[in-house]
Structure formats: C-alpha cells, structure tokens
C-alpha cells in the first residue's frame, strides 16, 4: 500500500539536519506571531503573520498537540498555549514532531529578545539526539588576532570549534552573496582586508575578500575533519538581497572546490529550489534540502517538493525544519514534510511512476538515511 498523504508519511524516524534552538520563556502574542515570518519588521496595519500559508500550517498541525482541534483560531490557540505555560507547550510540541536527531546551528543564541535553549536542554525537551553545527562567520568574528595573524588564527579557531561537530555552516549569502570566485584570495589581499577591518573596529564580517578566504578556510578544515559544509541559499530575512542568494551563483566555487571532495549542502533554496536541484544533480559533492520552505509554503508544500524532486537525486535531498525560536516550527516542519512527501509519492504510485517499495525507499532516504550517511551519524 502506498503512503497516505492524509495520514502523513510513515517513516521510522526523521533526522532534522538543520535547525536552531527554541525560546523556553513565555512570549507575548505579538512576539510569538513575529517568529512566524522571516521579516524583522512589525506587520502592516490590519495584517498578522497568522494570516499566511505558514500561519495556516501552524493552525493545522499544532493545536492537536495542545489538546485543541485542528484549525483552532489563532486567538484560541494562543490562549491555550498561555494556559499550559511555555515549558509544557514546548515539551508537547517538540514531542509531537517525533524527531530522532537534530543537527543544531549554534550560531544563533536568542530570538524575540529571549535566550534559546542550549543543545542539551533542547535534546531533553525533544527526546532527540542533538549534535552541533558550527557557524563559520560566528567563529571568525570572535577571533581577536591582528591583521597579520588573522588567516592563521581563523583557521586554528575554526578547526578547534569544529572538532566534535557534525558540520560547518556559512551565511555568506547574507553578508555579500553567493557569487564566489573560483580563485582563492591572495594572502596579501586577505591581510590588507583584515587590517582595514581591525582599524575600523568592525565586528561583523562583510568584506568579500575576508568572506571568500573564510569559505576556503572552511573547505580546508572540513576536508581535514571530514565534515560537510552547509550554505544558506534562497530566501531569508530583510538583511539578505534575494537575487544574490541564488545557489546557481555558486557554480564556479563548486567546480573549484570539487577536487577536495567536501560535501556542500545547499539549505532552503526557495525560490531557487530548482537551481539547487540542478546543482545536486550535476555535481557529486552537492546536496540540498527544502528546509523552512516546506513550512512557509503551507498548502503548496507538495508542489514545491515535487519541483525539487524533478532533478535532485533521491540520495542527495535531505529533510530539515530550519526551526528557530518556536517549537511550533519543529512540529510544522516535520508534519509538512511527512504530508508533502507522502502526497508526492502517492501521486507517483497512482500514476505508475514508482512502486510501493520504491516510495518507501525514497521516503526513508530523504527522511533520515541520507543525513545519517552524509554526517556519519
């Protein structure tokens, strides 16, 4: 029997290969709603983040975990959440996601002005194994070395931070965009740029020479430690210029880095998810996921996931929620994925495109097996 899209995808486990921590504190209603959008601005008058495809998905999947019927109005849901308290609501929502393993990007430590649960407490609340993903730019920005020592100091700091982690992640797309030259920056140019940054007293890394050097440093460290390198691609908050986050801009870098064999994992992708699928199909070192796109596209999740599967090899597409701040986003991401992939595979079986055995194998690979292989879990 093929997967039932109404019941969700029947797989034994989900490995969330890219996510963040959650806020354990009580949140005001507007602060909670603010975490249902990538925008860091207040909503327009008369608008609410709940009135969106993601808002519909939250109201579909989350109320039953708190003892309410699906599609409960937002006000009713928020009142029930307050009644239970943040700790109990967090526990219930994370447990309902039924996650086996979470790979947590520790580069973010707060949301809506509140601290995120550290990985150990997230693991306890979710009942899941939690492993760390080191954020490249966060490590580099903490390096206090002078200009001449900066290249060496950054490499040593990254190697130390990544030892024991399962991956390194870059947010280069936010800082300058993904058009990375195939050539490594010359050391003299790196030292000069580091000196200029030091004199200016800047902490945030935005200089393209330093960012590109840093990315190549990550390739070297990942090759030594046998770790994948994750890269944010596609949409995000207003700090990002969307056209610069098209993953196809990475093609020159992918070709240049290919001999080192470091897996490059393209996160999110939307609305360039088809480009990400092409890169994963064309280059052996490239992997991709749908990430938070599965949550944000709500009722369209099956269509978008189907578009990724047009080209992305089944062994190179991974599941993630990219949940951040709210435990709701873990549950929504997991259920949207189960439902969306279940619907896609049910349609394929009905059309005669694959067998039930094929569907089970594809589902298990994307849900968990690809991540276990890639991250040596």
Short mmCIF file of C-alpha atoms in Angstrom, two decimals:
data_model
loop_
_atom_site.label_atom_id
_atom_site.label_comp_id
_atom_site.label_asym_id
_atom_site.label_seq_id
_atom_site.Cartn_x
_atom_site.Cartn_y
_atom_site.Cartn_z
CA UNK A 1 0.00 0.00 0.00
CA UNK A 2 1.33 3.43 -0.90
CA UNK A 3 1.71 6.29 1.59
CA UNK A 4 -1.49 8.01 2.63
CA UNK A 5 -0.99 11.78 2.25
CA UNK A 6 -3.82 12.48 4.67
CA UNK A 7 -2.12 10.46 7.39
CA UNK A 8 1.37 11.75 6.77
CA UNK A 9 4.50 9.89 5.75
CA UNK A 10 5.08 6.59 7.54
CA UNK A 11 8.84 6.56 8.10
CA UNK A 12 10.57 5.23 11.22
CA UNK A 13 12.46 8.43 12.07
CA UNK A 14 13.30 11.93 10.95
CA UNK A 15 16.79 13.41 11.08
CA UNK A 16 16.46 17.20 11.10
CA UNK A 17 19.81 18.08 9.59
CA UNK A 18 19.47 21.85 10.03
CA UNK A 19 17.68 23.66 12.85
CA UNK A 20 18.16 26.10 15.73
CA UNK A 21 17.19 26.39 19.37
CA UNK A 22 13.81 27.43 20.77
CA UNK A 23 12.70 30.02 23.31
CA UNK A 24 11.61 28.47 26.59
CA UNK A 25 10.32 31.74 28.07
CA UNK A 26 6.74 32.96 27.93
CA UNK A 27 6.19 35.07 24.83
CA UNK A 28 3.68 37.84 24.29
CA UNK A 29 1.26 37.07 21.48
CA UNK A 30 2.79 39.61 19.11
CA UNK A 31 6.31 38.35 19.83
CA UNK A 32 5.26 34.78 19.11
CA UNK A 33 3.50 35.79 15.91
CA UNK A 34 6.61 37.73 14.90
CA UNK A 35 8.55 34.46 14.78
CA UNK A 36 6.15 33.18 12.10
CA UNK A 37 7.79 35.38 9.48
CA UNK A 38 11.30 35.97 8.19
CA UNK A 39 10.71 39.71 8.46
CA UNK A 40 12.21 41.61 11.38
CA UNK A 41 9.68 44.43 10.95
CA UNK A 42 6.27 44.77 12.59
CA UNK A 43 3.36 43.67 10.38
CA UNK A 44 1.46 46.18 8.28
CA UNK A 45 -1.73 47.57 9.83
CA UNK A 46 -4.54 45.04 9.75
CA UNK A 47 -2.18 42.15 8.99
CA UNK A 48 -0.98 39.23 11.11
CA UNK A 49 1.69 36.58 10.46
CA UNK A 50 -1.02 34.02 11.23
CA UNK A 51 -2.78 35.14 8.01
CA UNK A 52 -0.28 33.36 5.77
CA UNK A 53 0.44 29.93 4.37
CA UNK A 54 2.71 29.28 7.36
CA UNK A 55 0.01 30.50 9.73
CA UNK A 56 -2.44 28.02 8.21
CA UNK A 57 0.12 25.25 8.67
CA UNK A 58 0.62 26.17 12.34
CA UNK A 59 -3.13 26.09 12.93
CA UNK A 60 -3.38 22.78 11.10
CA UNK A 61 -0.69 20.81 12.89
CA UNK A 62 -0.12 22.43 16.29
CA UNK A 63 -3.48 22.73 18.08
CA UNK A 64 -3.95 18.94 18.46
CA UNK A 65 -0.64 18.74 20.33
CA UNK A 66 -2.08 21.17 22.88
CA UNK A 67 -5.46 19.45 23.15
CA UNK A 68 -7.36 21.59 20.63
CA UNK A 69 -8.96 20.69 17.30
CA UNK A 70 -7.01 21.34 14.13
CA UNK A 71 -7.57 24.80 12.65
CA UNK A 72 -8.46 26.34 16.01
CA UNK A 73 -8.48 30.14 15.64
CA UNK A 74 -5.18 31.81 16.41
CA UNK A 75 -6.59 33.59 19.48
CA UNK A 76 -7.90 30.30 20.91
CA UNK A 77 -4.56 28.60 20.22
CA UNK A 78 -2.56 31.37 21.88
CA UNK A 79 -4.84 31.33 24.93
CA UNK A 80 -4.39 27.56 25.30
CA UNK A 81 -0.62 27.96 24.97
CA UNK A 82 -0.61 30.52 27.79
CA UNK A 83 -2.81 28.25 29.90
CA UNK A 84 -0.38 25.35 29.59
CA UNK A 85 2.69 27.55 30.05
CA UNK A 86 5.69 27.80 27.77
CA UNK A 87 7.56 24.82 29.22
CA UNK A 88 4.66 22.37 28.84
CA UNK A 89 3.68 23.69 25.41
CA UNK A 90 7.29 23.37 24.26
CA UNK A 91 7.51 19.80 25.55
CA UNK A 92 4.28 18.76 23.85
CA UNK A 93 5.04 20.40 20.52
CA UNK A 94 8.57 19.01 20.30
CA UNK A 95 7.43 15.52 21.29
CA UNK A 96 4.69 15.61 18.64
CA UNK A 97 7.30 16.29 15.95
CA UNK A 98 8.73 12.79 16.53
CA UNK A 99 12.29 13.69 15.64
CA UNK A 100 15.10 11.19 16.07
CA UNK A 101 18.08 13.54 15.66
CA UNK A 102 18.54 17.31 15.38
CA UNK A 103 21.67 18.98 13.99
CA UNK A 104 21.63 22.42 15.60
CA UNK A 105 23.29 25.54 14.19
CA UNK A 106 24.57 27.17 17.40
CA UNK A 107 25.39 30.49 15.74
CA UNK A 108 22.08 31.97 16.92
CA UNK A 109 21.58 32.28 20.66
CA UNK A 110 18.42 34.40 21.06
CA UNK A 111 15.02 35.05 19.48
CA UNK A 112 12.48 37.77 20.24
CA UNK A 113 14.83 39.07 22.94
CA UNK A 114 14.98 35.75 24.82
CA UNK A 115 17.75 33.16 25.07
CA UNK A 116 17.39 29.94 23.11
CA UNK A 117 17.56 26.61 24.86
CA UNK A 118 21.11 25.24 24.71
CA UNK A 119 21.52 21.99 22.75
CA UNK A 120 21.47 19.76 25.84
CA UNK A 121 18.13 21.17 27.02
CA UNK A 122 16.68 21.04 23.51
CA UNK A 123 17.64 17.36 23.36
CA UNK A 124 15.86 16.67 26.65
CA UNK A 125 12.72 18.58 25.62
CA UNK A 126 12.55 16.95 22.17
CA UNK A 127 13.56 13.46 23.25
CA UNK A 128 16.06 13.52 20.39
CA UNK A 129 19.78 13.20 19.86
CA UNK A 130 21.26 16.66 19.29
CA UNK A 131 24.57 17.39 17.55
CA UNK A 132 26.22 20.73 16.82
CA UNK A 133 26.72 22.56 13.53
CA UNK A 134 29.33 25.33 13.86
CA UNK A 135 28.57 28.66 12.21
CA UNK A 136 31.61 29.80 10.27
CA UNK A 137 31.17 33.57 10.48
CA UNK A 138 30.43 33.49 14.22
CA UNK A 139 33.73 31.72 14.86
CA UNK A 140 35.67 34.16 12.67
CA UNK A 141 34.11 37.25 14.22
CA UNK A 142 35.26 36.14 17.67
CA UNK A 143 38.92 35.87 16.61
CA UNK A 144 40.83 38.77 18.22
CA UNK A 145 44.04 38.41 16.20
CA UNK A 146 45.80 41.30 14.50
CA UNK A 147 45.80 41.65 10.74
CA UNK A 148 48.93 39.66 10.01
CA UNK A 149 47.85 36.72 12.14
CA UNK A 150 44.20 36.71 11.03
CA UNK A 151 44.38 33.93 8.39
CA UNK A 152 46.24 31.58 10.73
CA UNK A 153 44.16 32.47 13.78
CA UNK A 154 40.87 31.94 11.93
CA UNK A 155 41.95 28.54 10.62
CA UNK A 156 43.00 27.42 14.10
CA UNK A 157 39.82 28.74 15.73
CA UNK A 158 37.62 27.02 13.18
CA UNK A 159 39.45 23.72 13.49
CA UNK A 160 39.07 23.85 17.27
CA UNK A 161 35.38 24.79 17.13
CA UNK A 162 34.53 22.17 14.51
CA UNK A 163 36.24 19.30 16.29
CA UNK A 164 33.36 17.24 17.64
CA UNK A 165 30.75 18.99 15.48
CA UNK A 166 28.99 17.31 12.56
CA UNK A 167 29.22 20.19 10.07
CA UNK A 168 30.21 23.79 9.45
CA UNK A 169 27.69 26.32 8.14
CA UNK A 170 28.17 29.58 6.24
CA UNK A 171 25.76 32.52 5.97
CA UNK A 172 27.79 34.12 3.18
CA UNK A 173 24.54 34.71 1.28
CA UNK A 174 23.57 37.29 3.90
CA UNK A 175 26.93 39.01 4.03
CA UNK A 176 27.84 39.50 0.37
CA UNK A 177 26.03 36.94 -1.77
CA UNK A 178 26.93 33.59 -3.30
CA UNK A 179 28.96 34.71 -6.34
CA UNK A 180 32.22 33.27 -5.02
CA UNK A 181 35.22 33.39 -7.38
CA UNK A 182 36.90 30.13 -8.25
CA UNK A 183 40.27 31.50 -7.16
CA UNK A 184 41.28 31.78 -3.53
CA UNK A 185 42.04 35.36 -2.43
CA UNK A 186 45.75 36.14 -2.28
CA UNK A 187 47.18 36.18 1.23
CA UNK A 188 48.36 39.78 0.85
CA UNK A 189 44.81 40.86 -0.04
CA UNK A 190 43.43 38.96 2.96
CA UNK A 191 45.93 40.54 5.35
CA UNK A 192 45.20 44.01 3.96
CA UNK A 193 41.44 43.50 4.31
CA UNK A 194 41.85 42.17 7.84
CA UNK A 195 43.93 45.22 8.73
CA UNK A 196 41.29 47.57 7.37
CA UNK A 197 38.61 45.78 9.37
CA UNK A 198 40.74 45.95 12.51
CA UNK A 199 41.33 49.68 12.12
CA UNK A 200 37.65 50.33 11.52
CA UNK A 201 36.74 48.43 14.68
CA UNK A 202 34.16 46.31 12.89
CA UNK A 203 32.93 43.03 14.30
CA UNK A 204 30.52 41.88 11.57
CA UNK A 205 32.31 40.32 8.60
CA UNK A 206 31.15 41.82 5.33
CA UNK A 207 34.33 42.32 3.30
CA UNK A 208 34.18 39.97 0.29
CA UNK A 209 37.90 39.20 0.40
CA UNK A 210 37.66 38.05 4.02
CA UNK A 211 34.41 36.18 3.43
CA UNK A 212 35.80 34.31 0.43
CA UNK A 213 39.01 33.50 2.29
CA UNK A 214 36.91 32.28 5.19
CA UNK A 215 34.87 30.00 2.94
CA UNK A 216 38.01 28.45 1.50
CA UNK A 217 39.37 28.06 5.03
CA UNK A 218 36.20 26.14 5.86
CA UNK A 219 36.77 23.89 2.85
CA UNK A 220 40.26 23.08 4.12
CA UNK A 221 39.11 22.45 7.69
CA UNK A 222 36.15 20.36 6.56
CA UNK A 223 38.41 18.28 4.32
CA UNK A 224 40.74 17.65 7.25
CA UNK A 225 37.93 16.77 9.67
CA UNK A 226 35.78 15.03 7.02
CA UNK A 227 32.78 17.30 7.62
CA UNK A 228 30.14 18.69 5.24
CA UNK A 229 29.86 22.44 4.66
CA UNK A 230 26.33 23.86 4.78
CA UNK A 231 25.46 27.07 2.91
CA UNK A 232 22.38 29.21 3.28
CA UNK A 233 20.72 29.79 -0.10
CA UNK A 234 17.42 31.36 -1.12
CA UNK A 235 15.06 33.47 0.94
CA UNK A 236 15.61 34.82 4.42
CA UNK A 237 15.13 37.98 6.44
CA UNK A 238 15.42 41.55 5.03
CA UNK A 239 19.17 41.54 5.71
CA UNK A 240 19.51 39.47 2.54
CA UNK A 241 19.42 40.55 -1.11
CA UNK A 242 17.46 37.67 -2.61
CA UNK A 243 18.99 37.74 -6.09
CA UNK A 244 22.44 37.29 -4.52
CA UNK A 245 21.29 34.12 -2.75
CA UNK A 246 20.58 32.11 -5.92
CA UNK A 247 22.55 28.86 -5.44
CA UNK A 248 23.45 28.70 -9.12
CA UNK A 249 25.84 31.60 -8.40
CA UNK A 250 27.98 29.04 -6.56
CA UNK A 251 28.76 27.03 -9.68
CA UNK A 252 32.32 28.36 -10.14
CA UNK A 253 33.10 27.76 -6.48
CA UNK A 254 31.60 24.27 -6.61
CA UNK A 255 33.81 23.37 -9.59
CA UNK A 256 36.91 24.76 -7.88
CA UNK A 257 36.22 23.02 -4.56
CA UNK A 258 35.20 19.71 -6.12
CA UNK A 259 38.68 18.07 -6.09
CA UNK A 260 38.77 18.35 -2.28
CA UNK A 261 35.64 16.21 -2.02
CA UNK A 262 33.97 18.28 0.72
CA UNK A 263 30.17 17.84 0.58
CA UNK A 264 28.40 21.18 0.04
CA UNK A 265 24.87 21.23 1.42
CA UNK A 266 22.54 23.88 -0.02
CA UNK A 267 19.94 24.90 2.54
CA UNK A 268 16.40 26.12 1.74
CA UNK A 269 16.86 27.38 -1.82
CA UNK A 270 13.38 28.80 -2.44
CA UNK A 271 12.50 30.33 -4.85
CA UNK A 272 15.63 28.90 -6.46
CA UNK A 273 14.95 25.34 -5.33
CA UNK A 274 15.06 24.05 -8.90
CA UNK A 275 18.53 25.55 -9.32
CA UNK A 276 19.57 23.77 -6.12
CA UNK A 277 18.17 20.52 -7.52
CA UNK A 278 20.19 21.01 -10.71
CA UNK A 279 23.41 21.58 -8.78
CA UNK A 280 22.81 18.42 -6.74
CA UNK A 281 22.17 16.50 -9.95
CA UNK A 282 25.18 17.93 -11.81
CA UNK A 283 27.89 17.83 -9.12
CA UNK A 284 28.68 14.80 -6.94
CA UNK A 285 29.70 16.97 -3.97
CA UNK A 286 26.44 18.97 -3.82
CA UNK A 287 23.44 18.08 -1.63
CA UNK A 288 20.28 20.06 -0.97
CA UNK A 289 17.19 20.35 1.18
CA UNK A 290 13.84 22.14 1.20
CA UNK A 291 14.23 23.38 4.78
CA UNK A 292 11.92 26.07 6.07
CA UNK A 293 10.36 26.33 2.60
CA UNK A 294 8.24 23.28 3.49
CA UNK A 295 6.73 25.23 6.38
CA UNK A 296 6.37 28.60 4.71
CA UNK A 297 4.64 27.30 1.58
CA UNK A 298 1.87 25.69 3.64
CA UNK A 299 -0.73 24.05 1.37
CA UNK A 300 1.71 24.20 -1.57
CA UNK A 301 4.37 22.05 0.06
CA UNK A 302 3.76 19.02 -2.16
CA UNK A 303 4.03 21.13 -5.32
CA UNK A 304 7.32 22.71 -4.25
CA UNK A 305 8.77 19.43 -3.04
CA UNK A 306 7.77 17.83 -6.33
CA UNK A 307 9.64 20.56 -8.18
CA UNK A 308 12.80 19.77 -6.20
CA UNK A 309 12.46 16.08 -7.00
CA UNK A 310 12.32 16.81 -10.73
CA UNK A 311 16.14 16.83 -10.78
CA UNK A 312 17.55 16.28 -7.28
CA UNK A 313 18.79 12.70 -6.87
CA UNK A 314 16.89 10.82 -4.17
CA UNK A 315 20.14 10.15 -2.34
CA UNK A 316 21.04 13.85 -2.14
CA UNK A 317 17.88 15.51 -0.82
CA UNK A 318 17.65 15.89 2.97
CA UNK A 319 14.94 16.77 5.46
CA UNK A 320 15.21 19.79 7.75
CA UNK A 321 12.87 22.17 9.53
CA UNK A 322 15.22 25.14 9.99
CA UNK A 323 13.07 25.71 13.08
CA UNK A 324 14.10 28.78 15.04
CA UNK A 325 12.66 30.26 18.19
CA UNK A 326 9.32 28.45 18.28
CA UNK A 327 8.77 24.74 19.00
CA UNK A 328 5.79 25.04 16.66
CA UNK A 329 8.22 25.29 13.75
CA UNK A 330 9.71 21.88 14.56
CA UNK A 331 6.27 20.27 14.51
CA UNK A 332 5.08 22.16 11.44
CA UNK A 333 8.28 21.41 9.53
CA UNK A 334 8.09 17.70 10.34
CA UNK A 335 4.39 17.32 9.53
CA UNK A 336 4.56 19.43 6.38
CA UNK A 337 7.39 17.22 5.18
CA UNK A 338 5.58 13.99 6.02
CA UNK A 339 2.39 15.17 4.38
CA UNK A 340 4.03 16.77 1.35
CA UNK A 341 6.32 13.88 0.51
CA UNK A 342 3.50 11.43 1.19
CA UNK A 343 1.30 13.27 -1.29
CA UNK A 344 4.03 13.39 -3.95
CA UNK A 345 4.82 9.69 -3.64
CA UNK A 346 1.14 8.71 -3.56
CA UNK A 347 0.63 10.58 -6.83
CA UNK A 348 3.67 8.88 -8.35
CA UNK A 349 2.34 5.46 -7.39
CA UNK A 350 -1.15 6.23 -8.67
CA UNK A 351 0.39 7.28 -11.98
CA UNK A 352 2.50 4.13 -12.18
CA UNK A 353 5.74 6.11 -11.89
CA UNK A 354 7.04 4.05 -8.98
CA UNK A 355 6.17 1.02 -6.86
CA UNK A 356 5.24 0.99 -3.19
CA UNK A 357 8.73 -0.38 -2.44
CA UNK A 358 10.28 2.49 -4.39
CA UNK A 359 8.19 5.01 -2.44
CA UNK A 360 9.25 3.56 0.92
CA UNK A 361 12.90 3.57 -0.08
CA UNK A 362 12.77 7.17 -1.36
CA UNK A 363 10.97 8.34 1.78
CA UNK A 364 13.41 6.66 4.14
CA UNK A 365 16.41 8.07 2.30
CA UNK A 366 15.19 11.66 2.34
CA UNK A 367 13.78 11.50 5.88
CA UNK A 368 16.85 10.14 7.62
CA UNK A 369 19.19 7.80 5.75
CA UNK A 370 20.83 10.46 3.57
CA UNK A 371 21.62 12.60 6.60
CA UNK A 372 22.99 9.65 8.58
CA UNK A 373 25.33 8.80 5.72
CA UNK A 374 26.38 12.39 4.98
CA UNK A 375 27.05 13.39 8.61
CA UNK A 376 28.32 9.97 9.74
CA UNK A 377 25.65 9.75 12.44
#
